[in-house]
Short mmCIF file of C-alpha atoms and ligand atoms in Angstrom, two decimals:
data_model
loop_
_atom_site.label_atom_id
_atom_site.label_comp_id
_atom_site.label_asym_id
_atom_site.label_seq_id
_atom_site.Cartn_x
_atom_site.Cartn_y
_atom_site.Cartn_z
CA MET A 87 -2.63 -14.33 -28.47
CA ARG A 88 -3.36 -15.05 -24.77
CA VAL A 89 -2.93 -12.09 -22.43
CA HIS A 90 -1.20 -12.83 -19.02
CA LEU A 91 -1.26 -10.27 -16.07
CA ILE A 92 1.41 -10.86 -13.36
CA ASN A 93 1.92 -9.49 -9.99
CA PRO A 94 5.64 -10.50 -9.38
CA SER A 95 6.79 -11.66 -5.78
CA ASP A 96 9.80 -13.20 -4.58
CA VAL A 97 7.83 -15.04 -1.70
CA SER A 98 4.58 -16.98 -2.21
CA PHE A 99 2.39 -17.72 0.78
CA GLY A 100 -0.39 -19.72 -0.71
CA VAL A 101 -3.09 -17.15 0.80
CA ALA A 102 -2.60 -13.53 0.64
CA VAL A 103 -3.86 -10.83 2.84
CA ILE A 104 -5.13 -8.31 0.07
CA THR A 105 -6.10 -8.82 -3.55
CA PRO A 106 -3.79 -7.06 -5.87
CA ARG A 107 -6.61 -4.69 -7.35
CA TRP A 108 -4.73 -3.62 -10.56
CA LEU A 109 -4.67 -7.11 -11.94
CA TYR A 110 -8.47 -7.28 -11.83
CA VAL A 111 -8.74 -3.82 -13.25
CA LEU A 112 -6.64 -4.46 -16.13
CA ALA A 113 -8.47 -7.75 -16.67
CA SER A 114 -11.62 -5.49 -16.84
CA ALA A 115 -9.69 -3.34 -19.47
CA THR A 116 -8.70 -6.37 -21.61
CA PRO A 117 -11.19 -6.35 -24.69
CA ASP A 118 -13.19 -9.93 -24.92
CA THR A 119 -11.58 -10.41 -28.30
CA TYR A 120 -8.33 -11.45 -26.60
CA GLY A 121 -10.19 -14.11 -24.32
CA VAL A 122 -10.04 -14.23 -20.66
CA PRO A 123 -6.62 -13.03 -19.23
CA ALA A 124 -4.68 -15.41 -17.11
CA ILE A 125 -3.99 -13.81 -13.66
CA ILE A 126 -0.90 -14.61 -11.91
CA ASP A 127 -0.50 -13.46 -8.41
CA GLU A 128 2.93 -14.63 -7.31
CA THR A 129 2.25 -13.79 -3.55
CA LEU A 130 0.11 -16.85 -3.99
CA SER A 131 2.06 -19.03 -6.08
CA PRO A 132 5.01 -18.55 -8.59
CA LEU A 133 4.69 -18.39 -12.32
CA ASP A 134 4.74 -21.74 -14.30
CA PRO A 135 6.93 -20.55 -17.29
CA ASP A 136 5.22 -23.65 -19.37
CA THR A 137 1.96 -21.73 -19.53
CA VAL A 138 3.47 -18.91 -21.65
CA SER A 139 3.43 -19.60 -25.49
CA PRO A 140 4.96 -17.65 -28.22
CA GLY A 141 2.76 -14.77 -29.54
CA ASP A 142 1.35 -14.33 -25.91
CA VAL A 143 1.19 -10.92 -24.05
CA MET A 144 2.82 -10.64 -20.57
CA GLY A 145 1.53 -7.43 -18.64
CA ILE A 146 3.95 -7.24 -15.59
CA GLY A 147 2.98 -4.46 -12.86
CA ILE A 148 5.95 -3.42 -11.04
CA HIS A 149 6.72 -1.21 -7.97
CA THR A 150 10.38 -0.76 -6.74
CA GLY A 151 10.09 -3.60 -4.32
CA ASN A 152 9.34 -6.23 -6.91
CA ALA A 153 10.85 -4.85 -9.86
CA HIS A 154 13.90 -7.33 -9.73
CA ARG A 155 11.62 -10.30 -9.86
CA GLY A 156 9.41 -8.61 -12.46
CA TYR A 157 12.35 -8.12 -14.72
CA GLU A 158 13.35 -11.73 -14.36
CA ILE A 159 9.83 -12.86 -15.42
CA GLY A 160 10.17 -10.64 -18.51
CA ARG A 161 13.33 -12.14 -19.55
CA ILE A 162 11.79 -15.67 -18.94
CA ALA A 163 8.74 -14.93 -20.89
CA ARG A 164 10.56 -13.12 -23.69
CA ALA A 165 12.76 -16.24 -24.22
CA ARG A 166 9.48 -18.26 -24.69
CA GLY A 167 8.25 -15.73 -27.46
CA ALA A 168 5.93 -13.59 -25.54
CA PHE A 169 5.48 -9.77 -25.83
CA ILE A 170 6.51 -8.00 -22.61
CA VAL A 171 4.77 -4.99 -21.38
CA TYR A 172 5.53 -3.38 -18.21
CA GLY A 173 3.49 -0.87 -16.15
CA GLY A 174 3.00 0.38 -12.61
CA VAL A 175 4.90 3.12 -10.58
CA HIS A 176 8.29 1.87 -11.24
CA ALA A 177 8.04 1.49 -14.83
CA THR A 178 6.44 5.02 -14.85
CA LEU A 179 9.60 6.17 -13.14
CA PHE A 180 12.16 4.10 -14.79
CA PRO A 181 10.80 3.15 -18.14
CA GLU A 182 14.49 2.60 -19.85
CA GLU A 183 15.33 0.10 -17.19
CA ALA A 184 12.51 -2.29 -18.31
CA TYR A 185 14.09 -2.53 -21.52
CA ALA A 186 17.68 -2.75 -20.29
CA HIS A 187 16.97 -5.38 -17.58
CA GLY A 188 13.50 -6.76 -18.07
CA ALA A 189 13.37 -7.54 -21.91
CA ALA A 190 10.49 -5.23 -22.59
CA HIS A 191 8.78 -4.60 -25.93
CA ALA A 192 6.80 -1.88 -24.43
CA VAL A 193 6.32 0.26 -21.25
CA VAL A 194 3.02 2.05 -20.09
CA LYS A 195 3.62 5.21 -17.83
CA GLY A 196 0.73 6.50 -15.62
CA ASP A 197 -2.78 4.96 -15.34
CA GLY A 198 -3.23 1.86 -17.47
CA ASP A 199 -7.13 1.65 -17.36
CA LEU A 200 -7.75 3.42 -20.56
CA ILE A 201 -4.60 2.86 -22.60
CA TRP A 202 -4.32 -0.88 -22.14
CA SER A 203 -6.66 -1.90 -24.96
CA GLN A 204 -4.63 0.42 -27.31
CA VAL A 205 -1.38 -1.47 -26.34
CA LEU A 206 -3.10 -4.92 -27.11
CA ALA A 207 -4.53 -3.55 -30.44
CA ASP A 208 -1.17 -2.47 -31.39
CA ILE A 209 0.44 -5.60 -30.63
CA ALA A 210 -2.10 -7.59 -32.35
CA ALA A 211 -1.63 -5.30 -35.41
CA GLY A 212 2.19 -5.93 -35.47
CA ASN A 213 2.55 -2.16 -34.57
CA VAL A 214 3.66 -1.96 -30.87
CA GLN A 215 5.23 1.19 -29.62
CA LYS A 216 8.06 1.33 -27.17
CA LEU A 217 6.43 3.69 -24.92
CA TYR A 218 2.79 4.64 -23.87
CA ASP A 219 1.54 7.34 -21.79
CA GLY A 220 -1.80 6.51 -19.96
CA GLY A 221 -1.59 9.84 -18.01
CA ARG A 222 -3.84 10.54 -14.90
CA ILE A 223 -7.35 9.78 -15.76
CA ASP A 224 -10.21 11.23 -14.33
CA GLY A 225 -11.84 9.32 -11.29
CA ARG A 226 -15.09 8.71 -13.08
CA SER A 227 -13.15 6.55 -15.67
CA PHE A 228 -11.54 4.25 -13.03
CA PHE A 229 -12.33 0.59 -14.04
CA LYS A 230 -13.99 -1.85 -11.72
CA GLY A 231 -12.01 -4.98 -11.05
CA ARG A 232 -13.11 -8.24 -12.99
CA TRP A 233 -13.79 -10.14 -9.66
CA GLU A 234 -15.16 -13.23 -11.18
CA LEU A 235 -11.69 -14.15 -12.05
CA LEU A 236 -10.54 -14.34 -8.47
CA PRO A 237 -9.28 -17.79 -7.30
CA LYS A 238 -11.28 -19.53 -4.51
CA ASP A 239 -10.31 -19.09 -0.95
CA ALA A 240 -7.13 -17.13 -1.48
CA TYR A 241 -7.60 -13.79 -0.11
CA MET A 242 -8.64 -12.28 3.29
CA PHE A 243 -9.51 -8.72 2.16
CA ALA A 244 -10.88 -7.26 -0.99
CA SER A 245 -9.71 -4.00 -2.30
CA VAL A 246 -11.41 -0.96 -4.04
CA GLN A 247 -10.14 2.63 -4.64
CA THR A 248 -12.30 5.64 -3.74
CA VAL A 249 -9.80 8.38 -4.45
CA ARG A 250 -6.44 8.82 -6.20
CA GLY A 251 -3.83 11.55 -5.43
CA CYS A 252 -2.85 13.36 -2.38
CA PRO A 253 -2.56 17.23 -1.70
CA LYS A 254 0.25 16.68 0.70
CA HIS A 255 4.01 16.66 -0.29
CA CYS A 256 6.00 14.33 2.19
CA SER A 257 9.55 13.96 1.29
CA PHE A 258 9.65 10.16 1.60
CA CYS A 259 6.49 9.58 -0.48
CA SER A 260 6.17 9.43 -4.49
CA VAL A 261 2.28 9.38 -4.39
CA TRP A 262 1.85 13.24 -4.85
CA ARG A 263 4.30 13.10 -7.74
CA THR A 264 2.94 10.01 -9.65
CA ASP A 265 -0.76 10.28 -8.74
CA GLY A 266 -0.76 13.99 -8.50
CA GLN A 267 -1.99 16.41 -5.83
CA THR A 268 -5.36 16.82 -7.02
CA PRO A 269 -7.57 14.39 -5.53
CA ARG A 270 -9.51 12.26 -8.25
CA LEU A 271 -12.74 10.82 -6.66
CA ARG A 272 -14.31 7.62 -8.16
CA GLY A 273 -18.01 7.84 -8.79
CA THR A 274 -20.05 6.79 -5.79
CA ASP A 275 -22.59 4.50 -7.48
CA ASP A 276 -19.88 2.54 -9.31
CA LEU A 277 -17.98 2.10 -6.12
CA VAL A 278 -20.85 1.01 -4.11
CA ALA A 279 -22.00 -1.38 -6.81
CA GLU A 280 -18.48 -2.87 -6.91
CA ILE A 281 -18.63 -3.35 -3.17
CA ARG A 282 -21.91 -4.99 -3.19
CA GLU A 283 -20.50 -7.55 -5.83
CA LEU A 284 -17.56 -8.12 -3.52
CA ARG A 285 -19.80 -8.77 -0.57
CA SER A 286 -21.81 -11.29 -2.55
CA ARG A 287 -18.52 -13.05 -3.22
CA GLY A 288 -18.02 -13.55 0.34
CA PHE A 289 -15.63 -10.46 1.25
CA ARG A 290 -16.68 -8.75 4.60
CA PHE A 291 -13.33 -6.94 4.97
CA ILE A 292 -12.50 -4.45 2.12
CA LEU A 293 -9.44 -2.23 1.94
CA LEU A 294 -10.20 1.20 0.52
CA ALA A 295 -6.78 1.22 -1.13
CA ASP A 296 -6.79 5.17 -1.31
CA ASP A 297 -3.81 7.51 -1.27
CA ASN A 298 -5.21 9.52 1.34
CA PHE A 299 -8.88 9.02 2.50
CA TYR A 300 -9.10 12.46 3.77
CA PRO A 301 -8.17 14.71 0.76
CA VAL A 302 -9.69 17.99 2.10
CA THR A 303 -8.75 19.05 5.51
CA LYS A 304 -10.72 21.91 7.64
CA THR A 305 -7.31 23.76 7.68
CA ASP A 306 -7.41 23.60 3.75
CA MET A 307 -10.78 25.08 3.71
CA ALA A 308 -10.03 27.85 6.42
CA MET A 309 -6.89 28.92 4.36
CA ALA A 310 -9.17 29.06 1.20
CA SER A 311 -11.49 31.18 2.97
CA ARG A 312 -8.84 33.38 4.53
CA ARG A 313 -7.24 34.03 1.11
CA LEU A 314 -10.84 34.98 -0.15
CA ASP A 315 -10.31 32.36 -2.85
CA SER A 316 -13.70 31.44 -3.58
CA SER A 317 -13.22 29.10 -6.54
CA SER A 318 -10.68 26.90 -4.45
CA LEU A 319 -13.16 27.06 -1.65
CA LEU A 320 -16.01 25.78 -3.63
CA ALA A 321 -13.91 23.00 -5.09
CA LEU A 322 -12.75 21.83 -1.74
CA GLU A 323 -16.53 21.79 -0.32
CA ALA A 324 -17.56 19.93 -3.24
CA ILE A 325 -14.89 17.23 -2.62
CA ARG A 326 -15.90 17.28 1.12
CA ARG A 327 -19.57 16.80 0.23
CA GLU A 328 -18.84 14.00 -2.12
CA ARG A 329 -16.79 12.36 0.79
CA PHE A 330 -19.89 12.43 2.97
CA GLU A 331 -22.13 11.39 0.37
CA LEU A 332 -19.92 8.13 -0.32
CA MET A 333 -19.73 7.46 3.52
CA GLU A 334 -23.69 7.77 3.83
CA LYS A 335 -23.95 5.11 1.03
CA LEU A 336 -21.52 2.85 2.70
CA ALA A 337 -23.34 3.23 6.01
CA GLU A 338 -26.30 1.43 4.30
CA LEU A 339 -24.22 -1.77 3.33
CA PRO A 340 -24.79 -4.94 5.55
CA ASP A 341 -23.72 -4.52 9.40
CA ASP A 342 -21.04 -7.05 9.24
CA MET A 343 -18.89 -5.19 6.63
CA VAL A 344 -15.56 -3.74 7.70
CA PHE A 345 -13.43 -1.16 5.64
CA MET A 346 -9.88 -0.07 6.27
CA THR A 347 -8.03 2.82 4.70
CA GLN A 348 -5.23 5.19 4.77
CA ILE A 349 -5.71 8.64 6.14
CA THR A 350 -3.70 11.73 7.51
CA MET A 351 -3.53 12.38 10.96
CA GLU A 352 -5.21 15.79 10.70
CA ALA A 353 -8.62 13.98 10.37
CA ALA A 354 -8.35 13.60 14.21
CA GLU A 355 -9.27 17.22 14.24
CA ASP A 356 -12.50 16.60 12.14
CA THR A 357 -14.81 14.52 14.58
CA GLU A 358 -17.69 14.92 12.19
CA TYR A 359 -15.54 13.02 9.61
CA LEU A 360 -14.47 10.32 12.01
CA ASP A 361 -18.12 9.79 13.15
CA ALA A 362 -19.18 9.42 9.57
CA MET A 363 -16.30 6.94 8.84
CA ARG A 364 -17.54 4.89 11.79
CA LYS A 365 -21.02 5.01 10.53
CA ALA A 366 -19.76 3.85 7.15
CA HIS A 367 -18.07 0.62 8.81
CA ILE A 368 -14.63 2.18 8.35
CA ARG A 369 -13.17 0.68 11.38
CA GLY A 370 -9.39 0.72 10.70
CA ALA A 371 -7.01 3.35 9.08
CA LEU A 372 -3.34 3.35 8.30
CA VAL A 373 -1.89 6.71 9.72
CA GLY A 374 1.42 7.87 8.89
CA VAL A 375 2.81 9.25 12.29
CA GLU A 376 6.47 8.86 10.97
CA SER A 377 8.17 10.50 14.09
CA VAL A 378 7.47 11.30 17.70
CA THR A 379 9.86 14.28 17.69
CA ALA A 380 9.52 17.65 15.84
CA ALA A 381 12.99 17.55 14.46
CA GLY A 382 11.95 14.14 12.86
CA LEU A 383 8.74 15.43 11.28
CA LYS A 384 10.65 18.36 9.86
CA ASN A 385 13.15 15.70 8.15
CA VAL A 386 10.25 14.30 6.30
CA TYR A 387 8.32 17.62 5.63
CA LYS A 388 5.62 16.42 7.76
CA ASP A 389 5.49 19.18 10.27
CA PHE A 390 1.81 19.30 10.15
CA ASN A 391 1.66 16.18 12.41
CA LEU A 392 1.79 16.77 16.32
CA THR A 393 4.15 15.46 18.95
CA GLY A 394 4.25 14.68 22.57
CA ASP A 395 0.98 14.58 24.64
CA ALA A 396 -0.78 16.36 21.67
CA LEU A 397 0.15 13.56 19.46
CA VAL A 398 -1.18 10.88 21.95
CA GLU A 399 -4.35 12.74 22.26
CA GLN A 400 -4.85 13.04 18.61
CA LEU A 401 -4.19 9.17 18.07
CA ARG A 402 -6.70 8.39 20.89
CA LYS A 403 -9.33 10.56 19.05
CA PHE A 404 -9.51 8.10 16.55
CA ARG A 405 -10.30 5.07 18.56
CA GLU A 406 -12.77 7.28 20.65
CA HIS A 407 -14.59 7.76 17.50
CA GLY A 408 -14.54 4.02 16.50
CA VAL A 409 -11.53 3.83 13.99
CA HIS A 410 -8.82 1.77 14.86
CA ILE A 411 -5.10 2.67 13.90
CA LEU A 412 -2.32 1.06 12.30
CA ALA A 413 0.31 3.69 12.99
CA SER A 414 3.25 3.87 10.77
CA PHE A 415 6.70 5.00 12.17
CA ILE A 416 9.90 5.60 10.41
CA PHE A 417 13.23 4.94 11.91
CA GLY A 418 16.69 6.14 10.89
CA LEU A 419 15.85 9.72 10.33
CA PRO A 420 18.72 12.00 10.69
CA SER A 421 17.56 13.34 14.10
CA ASP A 422 16.99 9.99 15.61
CA THR A 423 18.85 8.74 18.47
CA ALA A 424 19.04 5.55 20.45
CA GLU A 425 16.37 6.94 22.70
CA THR A 426 13.76 7.62 19.84
CA PHE A 427 13.22 3.88 19.57
CA ASP A 428 12.12 3.53 23.07
CA ALA A 429 10.14 6.71 23.00
CA THR A 430 8.23 5.52 19.95
CA ALA A 431 7.28 2.25 21.45
CA THR A 432 6.20 3.84 24.60
CA LEU A 433 4.14 6.42 22.66
CA ALA A 434 2.41 3.84 20.42
CA GLN A 435 1.46 2.02 23.58
CA ALA A 436 0.32 4.96 25.40
CA ALA A 437 -1.80 6.19 22.45
CA ASN A 438 -3.63 2.81 22.32
CA VAL A 439 -3.00 2.16 18.74
CA SER A 440 -4.20 -1.18 17.67
CA PHE A 441 -1.49 -1.93 15.19
CA ALA A 442 1.88 -0.36 14.37
CA GLN A 443 4.55 -0.61 11.96
CA PHE A 444 8.16 0.44 12.36
CA VAL A 445 9.93 0.91 8.87
CA LEU A 446 13.50 1.83 8.20
CA LEU A 447 14.17 5.08 6.41
CA MET A 448 14.51 4.12 2.83
CA PRO A 449 14.62 6.52 -0.25
CA PHE A 450 12.22 5.42 -2.80
CA PRO A 451 12.48 6.53 -6.15
CA GLY A 452 10.28 9.34 -7.30
CA THR A 453 10.64 11.02 -3.88
CA VAL A 454 12.46 14.28 -2.83
CA ASP A 455 14.39 11.99 -0.36
CA PHE A 456 15.74 9.85 -3.30
CA GLU A 457 16.61 12.90 -5.41
CA LYS A 458 18.68 14.21 -2.50
CA TRP A 459 20.22 10.91 -1.70
CA GLU A 460 21.15 10.17 -5.37
CA LYS A 461 22.76 13.63 -5.63
CA SER A 462 24.78 13.03 -2.56
CA GLN A 463 26.12 9.78 -3.36
CA GLU A 464 29.52 9.02 -4.35
CA ALA A 465 28.16 6.01 -6.15
CA PRO A 466 29.26 3.06 -3.87
CA SER A 467 28.21 -0.35 -5.43
CA ILE A 468 27.54 -3.83 -4.44
CA ASP A 469 28.30 -6.52 -6.92
CA GLY A 470 28.82 -3.92 -9.58
CA VAL A 471 25.30 -2.37 -8.98
CA PRO A 472 25.14 1.35 -7.76
CA LEU A 473 23.52 1.54 -4.52
CA THR A 474 21.31 4.21 -5.95
CA ARG A 475 19.79 1.19 -7.97
CA HIS A 476 19.52 -1.19 -5.26
CA TRP A 477 16.26 -2.83 -6.33
CA LEU A 478 18.31 -4.36 -9.17
CA LEU A 479 20.31 -6.63 -6.48
CA PRO A 480 18.66 -9.73 -5.40
CA PRO A 481 16.60 -9.31 -2.19
CA MET A 482 19.15 -11.01 -0.15
CA ARG A 483 22.13 -8.65 -1.33
CA ARG A 484 20.33 -5.56 -0.39
CA PRO A 485 21.35 -3.51 2.60
CA LYS A 486 18.83 -2.93 5.29
CA VAL A 487 19.91 0.68 5.71
CA TYR A 488 20.59 2.85 2.93
CA THR A 489 21.47 6.24 4.25
CA PRO A 490 24.37 6.87 6.47
CA HIS A 491 23.38 8.15 9.84
CA PRO A 492 25.17 10.86 11.71
CA ARG A 493 25.11 8.95 15.15
CA MET A 494 24.28 5.27 14.64
CA THR A 495 25.48 2.42 12.56
CA PRO A 496 23.31 0.54 10.36
CA GLU A 497 23.47 -2.53 12.58
CA GLN A 498 22.35 -0.54 15.78
CA ILE A 499 19.47 0.92 13.61
CA ARG A 500 18.45 -2.49 12.47
CA GLN A 501 18.73 -4.04 16.00
CA LEU A 502 16.77 -1.25 17.72
CA THR A 503 14.01 -1.38 15.15
CA GLN A 504 13.68 -5.19 15.43
CA ALA A 505 13.69 -4.77 19.27
CA THR A 506 10.87 -2.22 18.82
CA TRP A 507 8.73 -4.62 16.74
CA ASP A 508 9.32 -7.27 19.32
CA ARG A 509 8.20 -4.98 22.28
CA PHE A 510 5.20 -4.03 20.42
CA TYR A 511 4.06 -7.43 19.36
CA SER A 512 4.94 -9.53 22.56
CA LEU A 513 2.10 -11.71 23.26
CA SER A 514 1.29 -9.84 26.66
CA ALA A 515 1.21 -6.51 24.84
CA ILE A 516 -1.02 -7.72 21.96
CA TRP A 517 -3.41 -9.41 24.62
CA GLN A 518 -3.69 -6.19 26.51
CA ARG A 519 -4.56 -4.35 23.36
CA SER A 520 -7.15 -6.86 22.51
CA ASP A 521 -9.23 -6.26 25.49
CA VAL A 522 -11.43 -3.77 23.48
CA ILE A 523 -12.88 -6.64 21.89
CA ARG A 524 -15.88 -8.30 23.56
CA SER A 525 -16.09 -11.77 22.03
CA ALA A 526 -13.61 -14.50 22.46
CA LYS A 527 -13.63 -15.14 18.73
CA GLY A 528 -12.83 -11.45 17.97
CA ARG A 529 -9.89 -11.28 20.50
CA LEU A 530 -8.45 -14.47 19.02
CA ALA A 531 -8.74 -12.85 15.46
CA PHE A 532 -6.96 -9.72 16.91
CA VAL A 533 -4.02 -11.83 18.44
CA LEU A 534 -3.48 -13.93 15.25
CA ILE A 535 -3.73 -11.06 12.76
CA SER A 536 -1.15 -9.11 15.06
CA LYS A 537 0.98 -11.98 15.00
CA LEU A 538 0.67 -12.72 11.17
CA TYR A 539 1.06 -8.83 10.62
CA ARG A 540 4.49 -9.07 12.45
CA GLN A 541 5.49 -12.32 10.50
CA MET A 542 4.67 -10.90 7.30
CA TYR A 543 5.79 -7.28 7.50
CA ALA A 544 8.74 -7.41 10.25
CA ASN A 545 10.54 -10.57 9.86
CA THR A 546 10.56 -10.60 5.90
CA GLY A 547 11.59 -6.97 5.85
CA MET A 548 14.16 -7.04 8.59
CA ALA A 549 15.64 -10.66 7.92
CA THR A 550 19.26 -10.61 7.37
CA ASP A 551 19.76 -14.24 6.27
CA SER A 552 17.73 -16.55 3.92
CA ALA A 553 17.08 -19.12 6.34
CA ARG A 554 15.15 -16.67 8.71
CA HIS A 555 13.35 -15.50 5.53
CA VAL A 556 12.19 -18.91 4.67
CA ARG A 557 10.95 -19.57 8.20
CA ALA A 558 8.94 -16.26 8.16
CA SER A 559 7.34 -17.34 5.15
CA ARG A 560 6.46 -20.63 6.68
CA MET A 561 4.94 -19.12 9.82
CA SER A 562 2.90 -16.83 7.74
CA ARG A 563 1.49 -19.71 5.63
CA LEU A 564 0.65 -21.62 8.86
CA LEU A 565 -1.13 -18.48 10.37
CA ALA A 566 -2.69 -17.15 7.07
CA ARG A 567 -5.01 -20.05 5.94
CA PRO A 568 -6.99 -20.65 9.35
CA LEU A 569 -7.19 -16.87 9.85
CA ARG A 570 -8.67 -16.23 6.59
CA ARG A 571 -11.89 -18.14 7.56
CA LEU A 572 -12.28 -15.58 10.36
CA PHE A 573 -12.61 -12.65 7.65
CA VAL A 574 -14.66 -13.93 5.16
CA ALA A 575 -18.68 -14.68 4.92
CA LYS A 576 -20.65 -17.10 2.63
CA ALA A 577 -20.68 -16.22 -0.93
CA THR A 578 -24.00 -15.73 -2.35
CA ALA A 579 -22.74 -14.98 -5.95
S1 SF4 B 621 2.67 10.12 2.85
FE1 SF4 B 621 0.58 10.12 2.82
S2 SF4 B 621 -0.10 12.31 3.13
FE2 SF4 B 621 2.15 12.25 2.54
S3 SF4 B 621 2.24 12.58 0.31
FE3 SF4 B 621 2.05 10.46 0.73
S4 SF4 B 621 0.01 9.69 0.76
FE4 SF4 B 621 0.10 12.09 1.12
#
């Protein structure tokens, strides 16, 4: 009974940017009695069905974006006699779909770290259950990745997780509902030991794949204090203290290490926190700006973000304190007009953010937006598939804009979004942004990574025809391999 763990993908680049952490965590959670699991990351290369034998176990992790390919793999592997088990956010939200479309024997909801060995034991005993609930495990129980199984020279950045869960409740995000609103912190010593191992394997760039690296804001503490809620205040202070302790430990790591993470914009008000991040080698952060207008922020329940000059000021704060930003904006919000696109590009440039992404409003399952959208639909369908189950369509058949807009057509929104990507990532604009980097090698890396980022995340997401999709993949392959060398160090392990 060989265990296979697979990250499904419709496109393979040969080299990938970030290690899919869950594959290596579940490999750690696989008891030795079942041998060494076969790990397949289809963003590198597609599954070879001939490697699957009768009686094997195929663990398939899916999110909404790759569920279609995941179900296809399940059907292929089941036809070859394997046991099919699904996990991941999408399987947690729609377990019944995995049986109907993905030939599942079993589905695991929630965190897989602890329950995976039970699933395997039940399969081995011929007693597999249809549904397992892994729940939300405590941060101290998070498993490390089994990094000795990494393929050679395949990834640019490694990934670890320092905290799961986010106390916010943005309407387009499912994190607070699936991972919970109580931050679950991983133990600092385990985490630092894992990072040291990754460094010894040659990774200088590591993604802190957290839901929100700043789980306690100064405003949260002030509010608890005003409410005279001493137990909440103590709990918040303890979390904050532990974040600083973690950052102090990260600061002791070799100077050539670079971490990136994901954080809310409120961190700009906490310059003590930003300074600790810089000392801890955290040089980049994805910040969800979402909209540059107050109406847009209200649309997504994120009115704790600022707008206008105050927003520019806040974004600049990160850079002033040594943290580069990948600012994320959403287009297609009900309050957006044709002017919003231009205003967003202008603001991103004025705020001096290093990278930006412009994503189309898409109601993701598990979110408040999705529920509202699902209720409001009169069930239009494409090829017999209701639009509210769009992920069941092959990627090329999916629409690019899902929610009707009061003023703009889907094609207008798509074109204006594409134009914003083009403007932000024009060679002259990238070159201008790269002037903060002193070395020629560093500037070159910045230009190449900017172009690669645009190719991977703009063109493939926005492409309307398959030829363009193939061209984008080819370009990404060409850029990715030489670029990888700029990010890694010599392995010592
Ligand atoms: S978008 Fe970010 S801040 Fe909002 S709920 Fe999701 S993880 Fe939290």
